[in-house]
Short mmCIF file of C-alpha atoms in Angstrom, two decimals:
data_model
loop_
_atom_site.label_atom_id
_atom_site.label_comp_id
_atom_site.label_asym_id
_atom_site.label_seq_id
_atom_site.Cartn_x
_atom_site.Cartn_y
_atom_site.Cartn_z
CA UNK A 1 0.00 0.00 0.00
CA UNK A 2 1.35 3.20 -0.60
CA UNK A 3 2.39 5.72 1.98
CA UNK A 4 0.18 8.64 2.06
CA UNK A 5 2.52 11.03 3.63
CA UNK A 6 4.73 11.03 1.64
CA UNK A 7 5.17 11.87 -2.43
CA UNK A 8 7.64 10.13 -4.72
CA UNK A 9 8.75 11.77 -8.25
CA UNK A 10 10.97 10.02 -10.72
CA UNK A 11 12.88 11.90 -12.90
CA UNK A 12 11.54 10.50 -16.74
CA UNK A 13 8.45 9.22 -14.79
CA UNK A 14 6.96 11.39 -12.67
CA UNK A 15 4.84 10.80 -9.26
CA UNK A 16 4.89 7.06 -8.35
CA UNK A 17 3.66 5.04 -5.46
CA UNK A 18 5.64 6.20 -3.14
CA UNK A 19 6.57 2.78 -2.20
CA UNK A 20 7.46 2.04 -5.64
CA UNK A 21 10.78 0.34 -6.31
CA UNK A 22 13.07 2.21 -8.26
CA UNK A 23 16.89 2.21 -7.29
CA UNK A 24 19.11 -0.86 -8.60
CA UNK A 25 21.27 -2.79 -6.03
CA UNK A 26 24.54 -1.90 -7.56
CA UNK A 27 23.36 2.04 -8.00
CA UNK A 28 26.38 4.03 -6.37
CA UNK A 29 24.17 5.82 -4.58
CA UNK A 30 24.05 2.83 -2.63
CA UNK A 31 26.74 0.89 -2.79
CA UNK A 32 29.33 3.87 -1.90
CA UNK A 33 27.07 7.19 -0.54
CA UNK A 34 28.11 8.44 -4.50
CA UNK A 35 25.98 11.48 -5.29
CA UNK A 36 24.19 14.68 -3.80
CA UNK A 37 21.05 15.85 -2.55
CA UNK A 38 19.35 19.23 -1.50
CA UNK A 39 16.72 19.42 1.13
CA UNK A 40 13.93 22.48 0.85
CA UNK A 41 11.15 23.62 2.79
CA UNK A 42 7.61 23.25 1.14
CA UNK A 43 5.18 26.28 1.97
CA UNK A 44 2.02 27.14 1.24
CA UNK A 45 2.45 24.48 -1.68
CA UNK A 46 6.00 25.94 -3.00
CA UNK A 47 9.42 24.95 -2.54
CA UNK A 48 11.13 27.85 -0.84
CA UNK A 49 14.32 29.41 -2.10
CA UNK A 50 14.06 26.54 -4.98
CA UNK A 51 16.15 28.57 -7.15
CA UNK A 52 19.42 28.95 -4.66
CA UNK A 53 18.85 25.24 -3.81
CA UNK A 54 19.03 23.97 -7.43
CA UNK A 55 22.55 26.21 -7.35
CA UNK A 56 23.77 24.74 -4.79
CA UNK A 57 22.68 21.41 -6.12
CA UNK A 58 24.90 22.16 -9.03
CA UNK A 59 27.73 23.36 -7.26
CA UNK A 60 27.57 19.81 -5.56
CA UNK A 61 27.67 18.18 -8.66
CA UNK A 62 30.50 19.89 -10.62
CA UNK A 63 32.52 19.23 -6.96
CA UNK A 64 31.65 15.57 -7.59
CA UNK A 65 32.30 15.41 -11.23
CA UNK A 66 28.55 14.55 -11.74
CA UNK A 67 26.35 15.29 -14.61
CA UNK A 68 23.49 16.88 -13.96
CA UNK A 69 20.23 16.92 -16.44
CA UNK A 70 19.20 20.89 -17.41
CA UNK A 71 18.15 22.76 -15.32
CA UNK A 72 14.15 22.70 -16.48
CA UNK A 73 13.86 18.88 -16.37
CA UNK A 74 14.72 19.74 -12.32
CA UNK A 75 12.42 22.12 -11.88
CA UNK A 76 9.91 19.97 -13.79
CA UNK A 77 10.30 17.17 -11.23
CA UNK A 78 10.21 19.39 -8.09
CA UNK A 79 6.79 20.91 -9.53
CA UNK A 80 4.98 17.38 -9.93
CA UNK A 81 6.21 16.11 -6.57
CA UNK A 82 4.61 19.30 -4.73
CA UNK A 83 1.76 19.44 -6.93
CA UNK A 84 0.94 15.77 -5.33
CA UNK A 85 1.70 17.17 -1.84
CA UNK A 86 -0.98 18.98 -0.26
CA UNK A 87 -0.92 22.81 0.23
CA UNK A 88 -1.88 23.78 3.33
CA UNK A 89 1.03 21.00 5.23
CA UNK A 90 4.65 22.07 5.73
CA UNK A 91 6.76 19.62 3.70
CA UNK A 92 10.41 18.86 3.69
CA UNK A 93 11.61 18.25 -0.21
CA UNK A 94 14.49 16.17 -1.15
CA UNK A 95 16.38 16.13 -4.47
CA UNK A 96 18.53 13.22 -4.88
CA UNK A 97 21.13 13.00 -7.25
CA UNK A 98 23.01 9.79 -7.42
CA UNK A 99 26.45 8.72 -10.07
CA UNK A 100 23.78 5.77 -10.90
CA UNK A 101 24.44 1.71 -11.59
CA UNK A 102 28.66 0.83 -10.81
CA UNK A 103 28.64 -0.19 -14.52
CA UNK A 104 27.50 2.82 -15.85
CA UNK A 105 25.07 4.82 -17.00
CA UNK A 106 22.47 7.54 -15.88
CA UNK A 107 22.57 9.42 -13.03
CA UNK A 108 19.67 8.20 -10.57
CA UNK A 109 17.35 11.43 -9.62
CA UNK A 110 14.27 11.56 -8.10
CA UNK A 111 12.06 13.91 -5.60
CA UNK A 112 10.40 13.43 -2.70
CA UNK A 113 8.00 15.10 -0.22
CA UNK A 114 7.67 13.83 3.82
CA UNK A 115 6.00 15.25 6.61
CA UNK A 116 8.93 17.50 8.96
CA UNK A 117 9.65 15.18 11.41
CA UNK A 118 7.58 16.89 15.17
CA UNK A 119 10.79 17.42 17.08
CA UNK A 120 12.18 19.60 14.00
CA UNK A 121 9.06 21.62 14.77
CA UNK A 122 9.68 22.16 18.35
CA UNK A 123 13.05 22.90 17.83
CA UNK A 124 11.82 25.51 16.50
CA UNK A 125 10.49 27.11 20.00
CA UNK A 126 12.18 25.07 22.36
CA UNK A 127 15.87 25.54 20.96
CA UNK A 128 18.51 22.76 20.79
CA UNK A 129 21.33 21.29 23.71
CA UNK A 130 24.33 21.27 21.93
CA UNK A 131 27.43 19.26 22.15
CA UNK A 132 31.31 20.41 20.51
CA UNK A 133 32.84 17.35 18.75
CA UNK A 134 36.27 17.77 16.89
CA UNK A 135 36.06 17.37 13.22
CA UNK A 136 39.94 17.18 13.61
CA UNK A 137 41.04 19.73 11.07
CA UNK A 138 42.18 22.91 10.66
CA UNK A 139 39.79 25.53 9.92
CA UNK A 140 41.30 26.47 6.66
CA UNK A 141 42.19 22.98 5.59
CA UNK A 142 39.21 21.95 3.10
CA UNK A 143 39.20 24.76 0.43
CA UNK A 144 42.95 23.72 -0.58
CA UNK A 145 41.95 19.79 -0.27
CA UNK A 146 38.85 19.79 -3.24
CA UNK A 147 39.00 15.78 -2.64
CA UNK A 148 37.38 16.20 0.90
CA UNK A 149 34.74 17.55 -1.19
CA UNK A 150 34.27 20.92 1.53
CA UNK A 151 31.05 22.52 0.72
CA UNK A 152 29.58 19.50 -1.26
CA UNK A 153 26.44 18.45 -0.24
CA UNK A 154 26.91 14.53 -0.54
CA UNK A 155 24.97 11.49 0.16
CA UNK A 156 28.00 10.63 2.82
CA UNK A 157 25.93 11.48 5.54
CA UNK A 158 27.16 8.10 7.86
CA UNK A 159 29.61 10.91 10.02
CA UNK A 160 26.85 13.33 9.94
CA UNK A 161 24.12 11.13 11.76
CA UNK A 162 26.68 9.56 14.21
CA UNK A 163 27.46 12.95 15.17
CA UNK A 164 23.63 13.21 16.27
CA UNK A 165 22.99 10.26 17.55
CA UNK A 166 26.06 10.41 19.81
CA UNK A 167 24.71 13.56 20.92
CA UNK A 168 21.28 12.19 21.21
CA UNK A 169 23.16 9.51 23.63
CA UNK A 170 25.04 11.88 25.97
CA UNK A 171 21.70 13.54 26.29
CA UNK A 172 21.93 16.43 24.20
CA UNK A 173 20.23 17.14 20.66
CA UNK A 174 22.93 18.10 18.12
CA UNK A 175 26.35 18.86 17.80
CA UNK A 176 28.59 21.88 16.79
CA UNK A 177 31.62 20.64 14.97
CA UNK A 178 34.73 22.05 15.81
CA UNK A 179 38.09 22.52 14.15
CA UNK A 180 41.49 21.23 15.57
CA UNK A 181 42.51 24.90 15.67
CA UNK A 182 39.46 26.01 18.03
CA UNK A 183 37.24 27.34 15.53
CA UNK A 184 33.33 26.74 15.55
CA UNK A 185 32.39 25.33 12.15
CA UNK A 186 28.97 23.84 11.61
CA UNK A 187 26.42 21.21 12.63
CA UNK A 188 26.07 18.09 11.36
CA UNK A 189 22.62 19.11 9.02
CA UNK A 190 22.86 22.71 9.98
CA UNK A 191 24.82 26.31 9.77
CA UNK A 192 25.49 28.60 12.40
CA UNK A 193 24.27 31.82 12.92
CA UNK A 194 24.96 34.01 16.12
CA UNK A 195 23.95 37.84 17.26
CA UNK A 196 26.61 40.17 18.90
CA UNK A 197 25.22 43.71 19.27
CA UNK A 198 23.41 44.64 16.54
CA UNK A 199 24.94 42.59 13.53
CA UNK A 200 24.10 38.53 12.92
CA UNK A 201 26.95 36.86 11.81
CA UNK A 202 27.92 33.19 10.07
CA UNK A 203 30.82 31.24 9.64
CA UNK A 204 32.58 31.98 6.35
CA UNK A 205 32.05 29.16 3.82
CA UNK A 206 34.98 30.14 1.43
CA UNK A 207 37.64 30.69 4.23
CA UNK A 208 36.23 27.47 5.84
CA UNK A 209 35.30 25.02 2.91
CA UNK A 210 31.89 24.29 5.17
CA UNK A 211 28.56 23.95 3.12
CA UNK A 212 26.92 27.55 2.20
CA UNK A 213 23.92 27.34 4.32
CA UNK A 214 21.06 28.95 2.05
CA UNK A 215 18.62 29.84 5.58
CA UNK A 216 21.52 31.47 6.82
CA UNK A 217 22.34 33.00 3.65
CA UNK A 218 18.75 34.66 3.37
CA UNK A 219 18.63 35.46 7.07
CA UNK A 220 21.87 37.60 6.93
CA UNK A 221 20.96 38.94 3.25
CA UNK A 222 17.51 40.39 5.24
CA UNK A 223 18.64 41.39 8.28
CA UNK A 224 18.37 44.96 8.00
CA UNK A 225 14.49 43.99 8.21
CA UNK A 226 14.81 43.07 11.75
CA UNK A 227 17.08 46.10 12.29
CA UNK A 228 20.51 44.35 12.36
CA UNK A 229 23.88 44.11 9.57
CA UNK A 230 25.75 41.06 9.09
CA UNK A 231 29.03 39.83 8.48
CA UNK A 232 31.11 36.59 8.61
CA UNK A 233 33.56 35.68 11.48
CA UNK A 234 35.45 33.12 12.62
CA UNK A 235 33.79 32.33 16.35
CA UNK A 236 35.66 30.24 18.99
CA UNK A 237 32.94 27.68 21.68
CA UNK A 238 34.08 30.24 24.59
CA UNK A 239 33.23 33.14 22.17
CA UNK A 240 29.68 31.81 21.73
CA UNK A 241 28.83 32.23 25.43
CA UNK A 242 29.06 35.54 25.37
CA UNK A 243 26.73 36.10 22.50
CA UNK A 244 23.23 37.92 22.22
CA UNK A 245 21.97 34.61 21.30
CA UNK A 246 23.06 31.67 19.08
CA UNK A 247 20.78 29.77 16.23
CA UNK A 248 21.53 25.94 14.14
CA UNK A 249 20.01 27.29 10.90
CA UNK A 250 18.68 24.48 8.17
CA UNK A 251 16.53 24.26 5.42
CA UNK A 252 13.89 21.97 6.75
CA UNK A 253 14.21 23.03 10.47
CA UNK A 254 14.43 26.61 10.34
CA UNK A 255 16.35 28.57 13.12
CA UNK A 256 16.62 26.23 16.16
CA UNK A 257 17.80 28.58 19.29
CA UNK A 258 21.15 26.90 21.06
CA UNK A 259 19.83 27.02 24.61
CA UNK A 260 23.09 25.22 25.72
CA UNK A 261 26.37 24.53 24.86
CA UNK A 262 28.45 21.72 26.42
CA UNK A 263 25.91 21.73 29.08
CA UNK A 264 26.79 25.68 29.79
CA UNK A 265 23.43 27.93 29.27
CA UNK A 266 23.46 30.23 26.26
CA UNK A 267 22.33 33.63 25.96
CA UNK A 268 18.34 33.57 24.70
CA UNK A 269 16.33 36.94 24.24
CA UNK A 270 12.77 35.76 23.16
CA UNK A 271 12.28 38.56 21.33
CA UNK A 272 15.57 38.27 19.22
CA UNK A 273 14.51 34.89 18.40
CA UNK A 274 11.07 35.74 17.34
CA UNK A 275 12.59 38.62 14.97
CA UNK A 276 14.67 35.83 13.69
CA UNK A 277 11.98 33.29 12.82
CA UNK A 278 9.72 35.91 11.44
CA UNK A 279 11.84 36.77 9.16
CA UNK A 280 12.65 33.46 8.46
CA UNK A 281 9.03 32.68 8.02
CA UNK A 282 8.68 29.19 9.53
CA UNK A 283 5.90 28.77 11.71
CA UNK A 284 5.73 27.85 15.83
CA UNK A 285 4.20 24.69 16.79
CA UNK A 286 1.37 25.34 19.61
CA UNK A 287 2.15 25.75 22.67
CA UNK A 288 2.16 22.56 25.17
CA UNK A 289 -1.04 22.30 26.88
CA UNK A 290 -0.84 23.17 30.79
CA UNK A 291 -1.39 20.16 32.88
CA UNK A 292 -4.19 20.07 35.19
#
């Protein structure tokens, strides 16, 4: 039976059971993590920001050496897998991208549509605990090492959920990579964005070789609506502590608040945060009902 929540779109044959099967044994993909992937929020029935994401997507690819079809036949997929979702329920959209069967041949590519997971929601309002884990390089190490593939948004994502889930474990709910020089880098499926004064700042992805973060990207490029400049830095863990208040930024989650940090309690200004999301435009999940 297929899975009603959630919408499957095959690139040369459209929406499918979303339970169909599609993807051969010995596709890459697979077999070695081989290919790329974008993840965009679906609002009011659109993909938000598809246009950046479909850049990025190709960024990814030339990184990877991996032909991509044009640019319309993309679109063209994306619009029959949200057409199929329905309108009025937030959506998290995937593009996957894969190098296709070992023996050659096509690239695998397909769409789909899911439900955001709750917790994503509440992160949202309730902000994340936050652990620092070593990524054990130096901050400046990736952009002159192109075979680490810095800033490639790859279907290698085995580091990138043990990260969590040894967070998860230790009793916290994500993790802030760190460089072997000091330097606060990014989260596992997120960017980071922080407040000091009046300017919002991000981790520079050129200096850094981290993936360009497209939320944070349009947060900073519209700050001056919520009164604020921005700029890139370099931020050090003790730095952060200090801060006006400190956000994981993602495409599906939106700006999660960093309540803690290694256990130690962030700066939070509810009404920073609110600007923030606003501006943002993802939407709160109610508030828990009172007991009693």
């Amino acid at each position: 039976m297929s899975d009603p929540t959630r919408v499957l779109a095959v690139l040369g044959r459209g929406v499918v059971p979303a339970d169909t099967p599609f993807l051969r044994g010995d596709d890459l993909g697979i077999l070695r993590g081989d290919g790329i992937f974008e993840a965009i929020h679906v609002r009011d029935g659109r993909p938000w920001m598809l246009e950046e994401h479909l850049n990025r997507l190709a960024g990814s690819a030339a990184r990877m050496d991996l032909a991509l079809p044009p640019r319309p036949a993309l679109v063209d997929l994306v619009e029959q897998a949200v057409a199929a979702w329905p309108a009025h329920v937030e959506g998290a959209l995937r593009i996957v991208c894969t190098r296709g069967p070992e023996g050659g041949g096509e690239p695998t590519i397909f769409a789909s549509v899911s439900a955001i997971p709750p917790e994503s929601v509440r992160a949202r309002r309730d902000g994340v605990r936050v652990l620092t884990a070593t990524i054990g390089l130096p901050a400046r190490l990736r952009p002159e090492t192109p075979w680490l593939l810095g800033g490639a948004k790859t279907l290698s994502y085995a580091t990138n959920m043990a990260s969590v889930r040894w967070a998860k474990a230790s009793g916290a709910d994500d993790v802030l990579w760190i460089s072997s020089d000091g330097y606060a880098l990014e989260a596992p499926t997120s960017s980071l964005v922080w407040c000091r004064g009046s300017t919002l700042y991000t981790v520079p992805a050129k200096e850094t070789g981290i993936l360009a973060g497209t939320t944070a990207a349009y947060l900073l490029a519209h700050a001056g609506d919520i009164g604020l400049t921005a700029d890139e830095a370099l931020v050090t863990p003790d730095e952060l502590r200090s801060v006006d208040g400190a956000w994981f930024t993602s495409s599906v989650r939106g700006p999660a608040p960093i309540r803690t940090l290694d256990g130690i309690p962030l700066p939070y200004d509810p009404d920073l945060a609110a600007r923030v999301r606003t501006v943002l435009g993802f939407p709160l999940p109610p508030e828990p009902a009172a007991e009693g």
